[in-house]
Short mmCIF file of C-alpha atoms in Angstrom, two decimals:
data_model
loop_
_atom_site.label_atom_id
_atom_site.label_comp_id
_atom_site.label_asym_id
_atom_site.label_seq_id
_atom_site.Cartn_x
_atom_site.Cartn_y
_atom_site.Cartn_z
CA MET A 1 132.10 32.90 92.77
CA GLY A 2 133.31 31.40 89.55
CA SER A 3 135.14 28.66 91.30
CA ASP A 4 132.06 28.07 93.39
CA ALA A 5 129.98 27.60 90.31
CA MET A 6 132.64 25.33 88.90
CA ALA A 7 132.68 23.29 92.00
CA HIS A 8 128.92 23.09 91.91
CA ASP A 9 128.99 22.02 88.30
CA ALA A 10 131.60 19.47 89.06
CA SER A 11 129.64 18.08 91.97
CA THR A 12 126.28 17.70 90.26
CA PRO A 13 127.14 15.00 87.73
CA ALA A 14 128.71 12.98 90.45
CA ALA A 15 125.63 13.42 92.59
CA ARG A 16 123.43 12.45 89.70
CA ASP A 17 125.59 9.46 89.09
CA THR A 18 125.31 8.28 92.64
CA LYS A 19 121.61 8.86 92.53
CA LYS A 20 121.31 6.76 89.44
CA LYS A 21 123.40 4.10 91.03
CA ARG A 22 121.25 4.18 94.09
CA GLY A 23 118.14 3.86 91.97
CA ASN A 24 119.66 0.96 90.15
CA ARG A 25 120.62 -0.67 93.36
CA SER A 26 117.18 -0.25 94.89
CA ALA A 27 115.59 -1.66 91.76
CA LYS A 28 117.94 -4.61 91.90
CA LEU A 29 117.17 -5.05 95.58
CA LYS A 30 113.47 -5.01 94.84
CA GLN A 31 113.86 -7.52 92.09
CA SER A 32 115.92 -9.82 94.25
CA LYS A 33 113.32 -9.51 96.98
CA LEU A 34 110.66 -10.52 94.52
CA ASP A 35 112.74 -13.46 93.37
CA VAL A 36 113.18 -14.61 96.93
CA ARG A 37 109.49 -14.25 97.46
CA ARG A 38 108.74 -16.28 94.40
CA GLU A 39 111.02 -19.05 95.55
CA GLN A 40 109.50 -19.01 99.00
CA TRP A 41 106.10 -19.14 97.49
CA LEU A 42 107.02 -22.08 95.30
CA SER A 43 108.50 -24.00 98.17
CA GLN A 44 105.46 -23.18 100.26
CA VAL A 45 103.20 -24.66 97.65
CA LYS A 46 105.33 -27.77 97.57
CA GLY A 47 105.16 -28.21 101.30
CA GLY A 48 101.69 -26.72 101.44
CA LYS A 49 99.90 -29.81 102.51
CA GLN A 50 102.20 -30.60 105.36
CA ALA A 51 102.18 -27.01 106.41
CA LYS A 52 98.43 -26.98 106.49
CA ALA A 53 98.33 -30.12 108.55
CA LEU A 54 100.81 -28.60 110.93
CA LEU A 55 99.02 -25.34 111.02
CA SER A 56 95.57 -26.52 111.86
CA PRO A 57 96.25 -27.72 115.41
CA ALA A 58 98.22 -24.59 116.06
CA ALA A 59 95.36 -22.48 114.80
CA ALA A 60 92.95 -24.38 116.97
CA ALA A 61 95.16 -23.85 119.97
CA ALA A 62 95.40 -20.17 119.18
CA ALA A 63 91.66 -19.95 118.88
CA ALA A 64 91.25 -21.71 122.18
CA GLY A 65 93.72 -19.34 123.72
CA ALA A 66 91.82 -16.36 122.40
CA ASN A 67 88.64 -17.82 123.74
CA SER A 68 89.94 -18.36 127.20
CA GLY A 69 91.51 -14.95 127.10
CA SER A 70 88.23 -13.28 126.43
CA LEU A 71 86.51 -15.38 129.02
CA ILE A 72 88.67 -14.89 132.04
CA LEU A 73 91.29 -12.50 130.74
CA ALA A 74 93.97 -14.72 132.14
CA SER A 75 96.64 -13.95 129.59
CA PRO A 76 96.51 -10.15 129.50
CA HIS A 77 96.96 -9.69 133.24
CA PRO A 78 98.93 -12.33 134.98
CA PRO A 79 99.52 -10.03 137.98
CA LEU A 80 95.93 -9.87 139.10
CA PRO A 81 95.31 -13.43 140.27
CA ARG A 82 98.69 -13.57 141.88
CA GLN A 83 98.11 -10.36 143.69
CA ARG A 84 94.89 -11.70 144.99
CA ALA A 85 96.63 -14.77 146.26
CA GLU A 86 99.18 -12.67 148.06
CA ILE A 87 96.59 -10.63 149.78
CA GLN A 88 94.74 -13.72 150.80
CA ILE A 89 97.84 -15.19 152.29
CA ARG A 90 98.35 -12.05 154.27
CA GLY A 91 94.72 -11.98 155.25
CA GLY A 92 94.98 -15.50 156.50
CA GLU A 93 97.61 -14.78 159.12
CA PRO A 94 95.84 -14.35 162.40
CA GLU A 95 98.90 -13.03 164.30
CA ASP A 96 98.96 -9.84 162.31
CA TYR A 97 95.52 -8.84 163.32
CA LYS A 98 95.74 -9.84 166.91
CA GLU A 99 98.97 -8.15 167.72
CA ASP A 100 98.82 -4.63 166.29
CA SER A 101 95.92 -2.95 164.69
CA VAL A 102 97.51 -0.19 162.63
CA GLY A 103 100.75 -1.96 161.95
CA ALA A 104 99.13 -4.77 160.07
CA GLY A 105 97.45 -2.37 157.75
CA GLN A 106 100.66 -0.49 157.09
CA ASP A 107 102.49 -3.71 156.63
CA VAL A 108 100.09 -4.79 153.98
CA CYS A 109 100.27 -1.42 152.41
CA SER A 110 104.02 -1.23 152.28
CA SER A 111 104.51 -4.74 151.02
CA ASP A 112 101.91 -4.02 148.43
CA LEU A 113 103.92 -1.07 147.25
CA GLU A 114 107.14 -2.99 147.32
CA SER A 115 105.93 -5.86 145.22
CA PRO A 116 107.37 -5.28 141.79
CA MET A 117 104.32 -6.27 139.86
CA HIS A 118 102.17 -3.37 140.93
CA SER A 119 102.58 -0.02 139.38
CA PRO A 120 102.24 2.36 142.30
CA VAL A 121 100.18 4.89 140.38
CA SER A 122 97.29 2.68 139.54
CA TYR A 123 97.22 0.88 142.83
CA ASN A 124 97.62 3.81 145.20
CA PRO A 125 93.93 4.41 145.89
CA THR A 126 93.31 0.77 146.51
CA VAL A 127 96.19 0.58 148.91
CA VAL A 128 94.85 3.45 150.94
CA CYS A 129 91.48 1.86 150.95
CA LEU A 130 92.98 -1.41 152.02
CA GLN A 131 94.68 0.20 154.95
CA GLN A 132 91.52 1.86 156.15
CA HIS A 133 89.79 -1.37 155.80
CA HIS A 134 92.21 -3.27 157.91
CA CYS A 135 92.10 -0.61 160.58
CA SER A 136 88.37 -0.49 160.85
CA GLY A 137 88.09 -4.21 160.86
CA ASN A 138 90.65 -4.54 163.57
CA ARG A 139 89.22 -1.78 165.68
CA GLY A 140 85.78 -3.29 165.64
CA SER A 141 86.86 -6.70 166.76
CA ARG A 142 90.36 -7.93 167.16
CA SER A 143 89.75 -11.54 166.26
CA LEU A 144 90.16 -12.73 162.73
CA SER A 145 86.89 -14.54 162.33
CA SER A 146 84.66 -11.63 163.20
CA GLY A 147 86.81 -9.26 161.22
CA SER A 148 86.60 -11.30 158.09
CA SER A 149 82.91 -11.74 158.43
CA ALA A 150 82.52 -7.99 158.77
CA TRP A 151 84.44 -7.41 155.59
CA SER A 152 82.45 -9.74 153.45
CA SER A 153 79.18 -10.61 155.05
CA SER A 154 78.16 -12.66 152.04
CA ARG A 155 80.84 -15.27 152.23
CA SER A 156 79.85 -18.58 150.86
CA VAL A 157 79.05 -21.42 153.18
CA SER A 158 82.04 -23.47 152.18
CA ASP A 159 84.28 -20.59 153.15
CA ALA A 160 82.66 -20.31 156.50
CA ASP A 161 83.24 -23.98 157.06
CA ASP A 162 86.86 -23.56 156.29
CA GLU A 163 87.30 -20.62 158.58
CA ASP A 164 88.98 -22.41 161.45
CA THR A 165 91.69 -23.60 159.12
CA SER A 166 92.05 -20.33 157.35
CA GLY A 167 95.72 -20.10 158.22
CA SER A 168 96.63 -23.17 156.20
CA PRO A 169 97.98 -22.59 152.74
CA GLU A 170 95.54 -24.96 151.05
CA ASN A 171 92.73 -22.74 152.12
CA ASP A 172 94.19 -19.60 150.68
CA ASP A 173 93.04 -20.43 147.23
CA ASP A 174 89.47 -20.86 148.38
CA GLY A 175 89.22 -17.71 150.42
CA VAL A 176 88.31 -15.61 147.46
CA LEU A 177 86.34 -13.09 149.40
CA ASP A 178 88.68 -12.46 152.26
CA ASP A 179 88.88 -8.83 151.33
CA TRP A 180 87.25 -6.53 148.87
CA GLU A 181 90.26 -6.51 146.59
CA ALA A 182 89.70 -10.16 146.01
CA VAL A 183 86.02 -9.47 145.52
CA ALA A 184 86.76 -6.95 142.86
CA ASP A 185 89.11 -9.30 141.11
CA ALA A 186 86.76 -12.19 141.45
CA LEU A 187 84.05 -10.17 139.80
CA SER A 188 85.96 -9.55 136.64
CA VAL A 189 88.79 -12.00 136.46
CA ASP A 190 87.55 -15.13 137.99
CA ASP A 191 84.22 -15.93 136.42
CA ASN A 192 85.00 -19.62 136.31
CA HIS A 193 86.09 -19.96 139.89
CA ASN A 194 84.51 -22.67 141.97
CA HIS A 195 82.72 -20.07 144.06
CA GLN A 196 80.73 -18.78 141.21
CA ASP A 197 77.76 -17.75 143.25
CA SER A 198 79.78 -15.83 145.78
CA GLY A 199 81.30 -13.49 143.21
CA PRO A 200 78.12 -11.77 142.12
CA ALA A 201 76.64 -11.91 145.58
CA ALA A 202 79.45 -9.97 147.17
CA PRO A 203 79.21 -6.46 145.76
CA PRO A 204 75.95 -5.36 147.40
CA ALA A 205 77.29 -6.24 150.81
CA VAL A 206 80.67 -4.64 150.62
CA PRO A 207 79.79 -1.04 149.76
CA ALA A 208 78.29 -0.63 153.19
CA SER A 209 81.65 -1.20 154.79
CA CYS A 210 83.81 0.56 152.25
CA PRO A 211 82.54 3.43 150.15
CA GLU A 212 85.55 3.28 147.87
CA LEU A 213 84.47 -0.03 146.49
CA ALA A 214 82.88 1.84 143.63
CA ASN A 215 86.41 2.63 142.58
CA ALA A 216 87.52 -0.88 143.14
CA SER A 217 84.81 -2.48 141.11
CA THR A 218 85.42 -0.19 138.18
CA ARG A 219 89.14 -0.64 138.31
CA PRO A 220 89.36 -4.05 136.60
CA GLU A 221 87.11 -2.64 133.91
CA ARG A 222 89.59 0.11 133.32
CA ILE A 223 92.45 -2.32 133.18
CA LYS A 224 90.61 -4.36 130.64
CA SER A 225 90.01 -1.42 128.42
CA ARG A 226 93.63 -0.44 128.69
CA THR A 227 95.06 -3.77 127.68
CA ARG A 228 92.57 -4.91 125.12
CA ALA A 229 90.09 -3.09 122.96
CA TRP A 230 86.64 -4.55 122.63
CA SER A 231 85.89 -5.67 119.16
CA PRO A 232 82.39 -4.62 118.13
CA ASP A 233 81.19 -8.20 117.83
CA ASP A 234 82.64 -9.31 121.13
CA VAL A 235 80.15 -11.19 123.23
CA PHE A 236 81.60 -9.82 126.44
CA ARG A 237 81.57 -6.26 125.32
CA PRO A 238 79.52 -4.16 127.73
CA GLN A 239 76.41 -2.88 126.03
CA SER A 240 76.80 0.53 127.55
CA LEU A 241 80.01 1.18 125.63
CA PRO A 242 79.50 3.42 122.65
CA SER A 243 80.29 1.75 119.37
CA LEU A 244 83.22 3.61 117.97
CA SER A 245 83.68 2.18 114.52
CA LYS A 246 81.55 3.69 111.86
CA GLN A 247 80.64 0.31 110.52
CA ALA A 248 79.12 -0.78 113.77
CA SER A 249 77.57 2.47 114.82
CA LEU A 250 75.23 2.86 111.94
CA PRO A 251 73.38 -0.45 112.11
CA VAL A 252 73.29 -0.39 115.88
CA SER A 253 71.73 3.01 116.10
CA MET A 254 69.36 2.26 113.26
CA GLY A 255 68.54 -1.07 114.82
CA ASN A 256 67.65 0.59 118.08
CA CYS A 257 65.58 2.98 116.12
CA TRP A 258 63.67 0.15 114.50
CA VAL A 259 63.04 -1.47 117.80
CA ALA A 260 61.82 1.78 119.24
CA MET A 261 59.45 2.21 116.37
CA GLY A 262 58.16 -1.30 116.76
CA ILE A 263 59.08 -2.36 113.27
CA GLY A 264 59.67 -6.01 112.59
CA SER A 265 62.99 -7.75 112.46
CA ALA A 266 62.98 -8.23 108.69
CA GLN A 267 64.22 -4.73 108.00
CA LYS A 268 66.55 -4.94 110.93
CA GLY A 269 68.14 -8.01 109.34
CA ILE A 270 68.87 -6.00 106.23
CA LEU A 271 70.58 -3.35 108.27
CA SER A 272 72.54 -5.55 110.60
CA SER A 273 75.23 -6.37 108.02
CA PRO A 274 76.14 -3.38 105.88
CA ILE A 275 77.33 -4.35 102.41
CA PRO A 276 80.29 -2.43 101.11
CA CYS A 277 79.92 -0.59 97.84
CA PRO A 278 81.74 -2.74 95.28
CA ILE A 279 83.32 0.32 93.72
CA CYS A 280 84.71 2.33 96.63
CA TYR A 281 84.35 -0.34 99.33
CA GLU A 282 82.67 2.10 101.67
CA ASP A 283 79.68 0.69 103.51
CA LEU A 284 76.38 1.32 101.84
CA ASP A 285 74.08 3.39 103.98
CA PRO A 286 70.34 2.64 103.96
CA THR A 287 69.66 5.12 101.19
CA ASP A 288 72.39 3.57 99.06
CA SER A 289 71.29 0.00 99.64
CA SER A 290 67.80 0.76 98.39
CA PHE A 291 69.21 2.62 95.39
CA LEU A 292 68.99 0.48 92.26
CA PRO A 293 70.08 2.53 89.28
CA CYS A 294 70.15 -0.39 86.87
CA PRO A 295 67.60 -3.16 86.23
CA CYS A 296 70.41 -5.69 86.59
CA GLY A 297 70.27 -5.03 90.33
CA PHE A 298 73.86 -3.91 90.78
CA HIS A 299 74.17 -2.02 94.04
CA LEU A 300 76.51 0.87 94.40
CA CYS A 301 76.65 4.04 96.45
CA LEU A 302 75.25 7.32 95.19
CA PHE A 303 78.68 8.89 95.15
CA CYS A 304 80.15 6.25 92.85
CA HIS A 305 77.05 6.34 90.68
CA LYS A 306 77.53 10.04 90.20
CA ARG A 307 81.17 9.57 89.32
CA ILE A 308 80.33 6.87 86.80
CA LEU A 309 77.65 9.05 85.24
CA GLU A 310 80.26 11.75 84.84
CA ALA A 311 82.65 9.29 83.20
CA ASP A 312 81.18 6.77 80.76
CA GLY A 313 77.85 6.16 82.44
CA ARG A 314 77.82 2.38 82.16
CA CYS A 315 76.62 0.10 84.89
CA PRO A 316 79.59 -1.73 86.43
CA GLY A 317 77.50 -4.85 86.78
CA CYS A 318 76.24 -5.38 83.23
CA ARG A 319 78.20 -2.69 81.33
CA LYS A 320 75.01 -1.28 79.84
CA GLN A 321 74.44 2.41 79.68
CA TYR A 322 72.54 3.80 82.60
CA SER A 323 69.20 5.22 81.54
CA SER A 324 69.25 9.01 81.41
CA ALA A 325 66.78 9.33 84.27
CA PRO A 326 67.98 6.76 86.76
CA SER A 327 65.07 5.26 88.59
CA VAL A 328 65.78 5.52 92.26
CA VAL A 329 63.69 2.46 92.86
CA GLY A 330 63.34 -0.38 90.40
CA THR A 331 59.89 -0.96 88.93
CA SER A 332 59.40 -4.66 89.47
CA GLY A 333 58.37 -5.82 92.89
CA ASN A 334 59.97 -3.01 94.78
CA GLU A 335 57.04 -1.74 96.75
CA HIS A 336 58.85 -3.02 99.76
CA ALA A 337 61.90 -1.03 98.90
CA THR A 338 59.89 2.15 98.57
CA GLY A 339 58.45 1.54 101.96
CA ASN A 340 61.90 0.98 103.28
CA LEU A 341 63.19 4.17 101.83
CA ARG A 342 60.43 6.21 103.35
CA LEU A 343 60.89 4.55 106.66
CA PHE A 344 64.59 5.20 106.56
CA ARG A 345 63.97 8.82 105.99
CA SER A 346 61.41 9.19 108.71
CA CYS A 347 63.73 7.28 110.91
CA SER A 348 66.62 9.55 110.33
CA MET A 349 64.40 12.49 111.12
CA GLY A 350 63.46 10.91 114.39
CA PRO A 351 65.68 10.23 117.37
CA ASN A 352 68.92 11.06 115.65
CA TYR A 353 68.13 14.74 115.32
CA MET B 1 92.58 10.71 93.40
CA GLN B 2 91.48 10.40 97.00
CA ALA B 3 88.89 7.83 95.99
CA SER B 4 91.37 5.70 94.08
CA ARG B 5 93.78 5.77 96.99
CA ALA B 6 91.07 4.76 99.42
CA ARG B 7 89.91 1.98 97.17
CA LEU B 8 93.44 0.68 96.61
CA PHE B 9 94.05 0.75 100.32
CA LYS B 10 90.92 -1.30 100.87
CA GLU B 11 92.06 -3.73 98.20
CA TYR B 12 95.42 -3.95 99.87
CA LYS B 13 93.79 -4.83 103.16
CA GLU B 14 91.62 -7.37 101.41
CA VAL B 15 94.68 -8.95 99.83
CA GLN B 16 96.44 -9.07 103.18
CA ARG B 17 93.45 -10.66 104.81
CA GLU B 18 92.79 -13.31 102.19
CA LYS B 19 96.34 -14.10 101.33
CA SER B 20 95.68 -17.78 100.90
CA ALA B 21 92.27 -17.37 99.28
CA ASP B 22 93.65 -17.78 95.78
CA PRO B 23 96.79 -19.91 95.77
CA ASP B 24 97.63 -19.00 92.19
CA ILE B 25 97.88 -15.26 92.74
CA GLN B 26 100.16 -13.22 94.92
CA LEU B 27 99.62 -9.47 94.85
CA ILE B 28 102.30 -7.26 96.24
CA CYS B 29 101.98 -3.53 96.65
CA ASP B 30 105.00 -1.33 96.17
CA ASP B 31 106.44 -0.22 99.49
CA SER B 32 106.34 3.45 98.67
CA ASN B 33 103.67 3.84 96.01
CA ILE B 34 100.22 2.37 96.27
CA PHE B 35 99.68 2.97 92.55
CA LYS B 36 102.35 0.44 91.65
CA TRP B 37 101.70 -3.20 92.26
CA THR B 38 103.39 -6.42 91.31
CA ALA B 39 101.66 -9.73 90.93
CA LEU B 40 103.03 -13.22 90.75
CA ILE B 41 100.72 -15.63 89.03
CA LYS B 42 101.13 -19.31 88.43
CA GLY B 43 100.71 -20.71 84.99
CA PRO B 44 97.43 -22.64 84.85
CA SER B 45 97.68 -26.39 84.86
CA GLU B 46 97.30 -28.39 81.67
CA THR B 47 98.70 -25.52 79.64
CA PRO B 48 102.23 -25.01 78.38
CA PHE B 49 102.62 -22.42 81.15
CA GLU B 50 102.17 -24.97 83.92
CA GLY B 51 104.89 -24.82 86.51
CA GLY B 52 105.94 -21.28 85.63
CA VAL B 53 105.56 -18.23 87.80
CA PHE B 54 104.88 -15.05 85.86
CA GLN B 55 105.46 -11.58 87.12
CA LEU B 56 102.98 -8.85 86.26
CA ALA B 57 103.47 -5.12 86.70
CA PHE B 58 100.43 -3.03 87.56
CA SER B 59 100.39 0.67 87.01
CA ILE B 60 97.19 2.14 88.32
CA PRO B 61 95.78 5.42 87.02
CA GLU B 62 94.56 8.04 89.43
CA GLN B 63 91.01 7.66 88.10
CA TYR B 64 90.96 4.03 89.17
CA PRO B 65 88.56 2.25 89.45
CA LEU B 66 86.79 4.22 86.73
CA LEU B 67 89.76 3.53 84.45
CA PRO B 68 91.39 0.12 84.22
CA PRO B 69 94.87 -0.56 85.60
CA GLN B 70 97.68 -0.91 83.11
CA VAL B 71 99.08 -4.38 83.31
CA ARG B 72 101.98 -5.98 81.53
CA PHE B 73 104.00 -9.11 81.82
CA LEU B 74 107.49 -8.65 83.21
CA THR B 75 108.25 -12.30 82.62
CA LYS B 76 108.72 -13.27 79.01
CA ILE B 77 105.86 -15.34 77.73
CA PHE B 78 104.99 -16.87 74.40
CA HIS B 79 101.30 -16.18 74.08
CA PRO B 80 99.29 -14.79 71.14
CA ASN B 81 97.75 -11.99 73.23
CA VAL B 82 100.90 -10.84 74.96
CA HIS B 83 103.52 -8.73 73.24
CA PHE B 84 106.70 -10.72 73.23
CA LYS B 85 108.98 -7.75 73.88
CA THR B 86 106.95 -5.29 75.92
CA GLY B 87 104.72 -7.70 77.77
CA GLU B 88 101.65 -5.70 76.84
CA ILE B 89 98.44 -7.67 77.25
CA CYS B 90 95.55 -7.59 74.82
CA LEU B 91 92.56 -8.22 77.01
CA ASP B 92 89.17 -6.60 76.58
CA ILE B 93 88.60 -6.03 80.27
CA LEU B 94 91.81 -4.03 80.43
CA LYS B 95 90.52 -1.81 77.67
CA ASN B 96 86.94 -1.10 76.68
CA ALA B 97 85.21 -3.82 78.67
CA TRP B 98 86.59 -2.63 81.99
CA SER B 99 84.16 -2.29 84.83
CA PRO B 100 84.84 -0.52 88.11
CA ALA B 101 83.55 -3.59 89.88
CA TRP B 102 86.70 -5.46 88.88
CA THR B 103 89.60 -5.58 91.28
CA LEU B 104 93.30 -6.21 90.87
CA GLN B 105 92.69 -9.71 92.09
CA SER B 106 90.01 -10.34 89.52
CA VAL B 107 92.23 -8.88 86.81
CA CYS B 108 94.86 -11.42 87.75
CA ARG B 109 92.26 -14.14 87.53
CA ALA B 110 91.24 -12.90 84.09
CA ILE B 111 94.84 -12.98 82.95
CA ILE B 112 95.21 -16.55 84.16
CA ALA B 113 92.08 -17.40 82.21
CA LEU B 114 93.56 -15.70 79.16
CA MET B 115 96.69 -17.80 79.48
CA ALA B 116 94.59 -20.93 79.41
CA HIS B 117 92.38 -19.72 76.56
CA PRO B 118 94.37 -17.66 74.05
CA GLU B 119 92.55 -15.60 71.45
CA PRO B 120 94.61 -16.02 68.26
CA ASP B 121 92.29 -13.74 66.30
CA SER B 122 93.53 -10.57 67.97
CA PRO B 123 97.22 -11.34 68.30
CA LEU B 124 99.94 -9.17 69.73
CA ASN B 125 102.42 -11.95 69.16
CA CYS B 126 101.90 -12.82 65.51
CA ASP B 127 104.15 -15.88 65.50
CA SER B 128 102.23 -17.43 68.31
CA GLY B 129 98.91 -16.42 66.79
CA ASN B 130 99.85 -17.84 63.42
CA LEU B 131 100.87 -21.15 64.91
CA LEU B 132 97.52 -21.45 66.61
CA ARG B 133 95.53 -20.20 63.64
CA SER B 134 97.23 -22.64 61.33
CA GLY B 135 96.26 -25.39 63.70
CA ASP B 136 99.79 -26.23 64.84
CA ILE B 137 98.80 -26.70 68.43
CA ARG B 138 101.81 -28.85 69.10
CA GLY B 139 104.19 -26.24 67.75
CA TYR B 140 102.57 -23.53 69.81
CA GLN B 141 102.65 -25.64 72.94
CA SER B 142 106.26 -26.61 72.60
CA MET B 143 107.33 -23.02 71.95
CA ALA B 144 105.29 -21.77 74.88
CA ARG B 145 106.65 -24.50 77.10
CA MET B 146 110.18 -23.71 76.12
CA TYR B 147 109.79 -20.05 76.99
CA THR B 148 108.09 -20.97 80.22
CA ARG B 149 111.09 -23.13 81.06
CA LEU B 150 113.51 -20.44 80.06
CA ALA B 151 111.89 -17.43 81.67
CA ALA B 152 109.26 -18.42 84.19
CA MET B 153 110.71 -21.39 85.98
CA PRO B 154 112.86 -20.69 88.98
CA LYS B 155 116.39 -21.44 87.90
CA LYS B 156 118.16 -24.27 89.58
CA VAL B 157 120.05 -21.93 91.81
CA LEU B 158 123.59 -22.69 92.80
CA LEU B 159 122.90 -21.82 96.40
CA PRO B 160 121.66 -25.15 97.73
CA PRO B 161 124.82 -27.06 96.77
CA CYS B 162 126.88 -24.18 98.17
CA GLU B 163 124.97 -24.37 101.39
CA LEU B 164 125.48 -28.09 101.46
CA VAL B 165 129.19 -27.65 101.08
CA VAL B 166 129.30 -25.02 103.78
CA GLY B 167 127.15 -27.20 106.00
CA ALA B 168 129.44 -30.17 105.44
CA CYS B 169 132.48 -28.06 106.24
CA PHE B 170 130.79 -26.82 109.39
CA LEU B 171 129.93 -30.33 110.41
CA THR B 172 133.47 -31.58 109.90
CA TRP B 173 134.74 -28.59 111.85
CA LEU B 174 132.33 -29.37 114.66
CA LEU B 175 133.18 -33.05 114.80
CA GLY B 176 136.87 -32.71 114.18
#
């Protein structure tokens, strides 16, 4: 016991020592990091102009890349267009269809599974669907031309013209609508394709032949949402999606509310861009933004106002003492604001509850 | 406490987003403690502090932003309103004129403004204040410039020549 205590005693100073050393070392490390940073900063400033000149084209390129990405989603999923091409190539081989009806379908299916790009889980339903499709098409009529026309009755004219040469590789790129998989991809991925009209025209025709198309047409959507989140201000963001961020949800819902109530766009404009409270940086809600506790017009949220009143009670904007009875609405020319406030309240009582 | 943390986090994000907004200020948050910040500010031009980079230490109270942050110079500076030994800063907005609407960034800006416009009538550094009050602008400027040179300028580090030597050796080794 005694020796234990001794040992303990003996060990603690050493431990403390090492701790101290470690602290020293970390402090030194921090300092050296800061020094490095300072030097970097200085050198950056020296070469700032050149760097800027270099940077701007790069930034532009990046912006362009982002743009194209949002437009056709080319960068997030390279597999999709390629897959489509593969399927088209397969679809363009007339021998497959003429010789065996079921085998062709299975062939497509198996090769689909084998191709390393496709994760089997996500593509399984489509593969099954594909197989059925091939079978039905082949059973109905064993020639390629009639089969393909059955699959996509709304093929564009140019495609129909090319049909006799559909086996040639040049044509494969054009045969966007050779099967529904391509249709589905064309809908989402290939907005800029030369057959722009055929993309949107296809979906009403295909469901008649394949009930699972509903799945297929939603699938690219799902992929999109998996790879890339919609930013609230994205132009391509589907309107049906709920706005998740708090910042966006408030003005949107209130905006809808205004529209529903038939109130002009002036108030809506106020709401569309929430100003953050300069104290806590939380977004001001409608009640807050019409709350003017000080004649200097400094906006802040009710919560911060209360905290300031509890502390020294001076307006952060002009450093004057808040009046003891803070006027919720300023006296000069704020009839409008009163109206706003009332409307906000009635609004919040309305569809939200 | 929660409010101060949230606000500091927002400020941190703001600083990250607008890194190049103010080229004279670099705000760095401590890796482990959001209540400790470090700032690097550049001495304003046409002052004796031009060309120097000054390090500031921020210690932020839990009642922030209702209470001002505590700021002091870590880099030695010869300025009437900065304590020569402790680096304490005499600035009204860091004391009674603080407003919660100020941010760490704006405090840095205020300190840069203070460097350019010293207030010799409320000195923390009496020598500096006396020089200015007696009208010896030249004396003040030369002293301030000297300390800027000594403390705030990046030293001519020995590394670049070393690197050159190593590089030359490597080159000879490659060629020979």
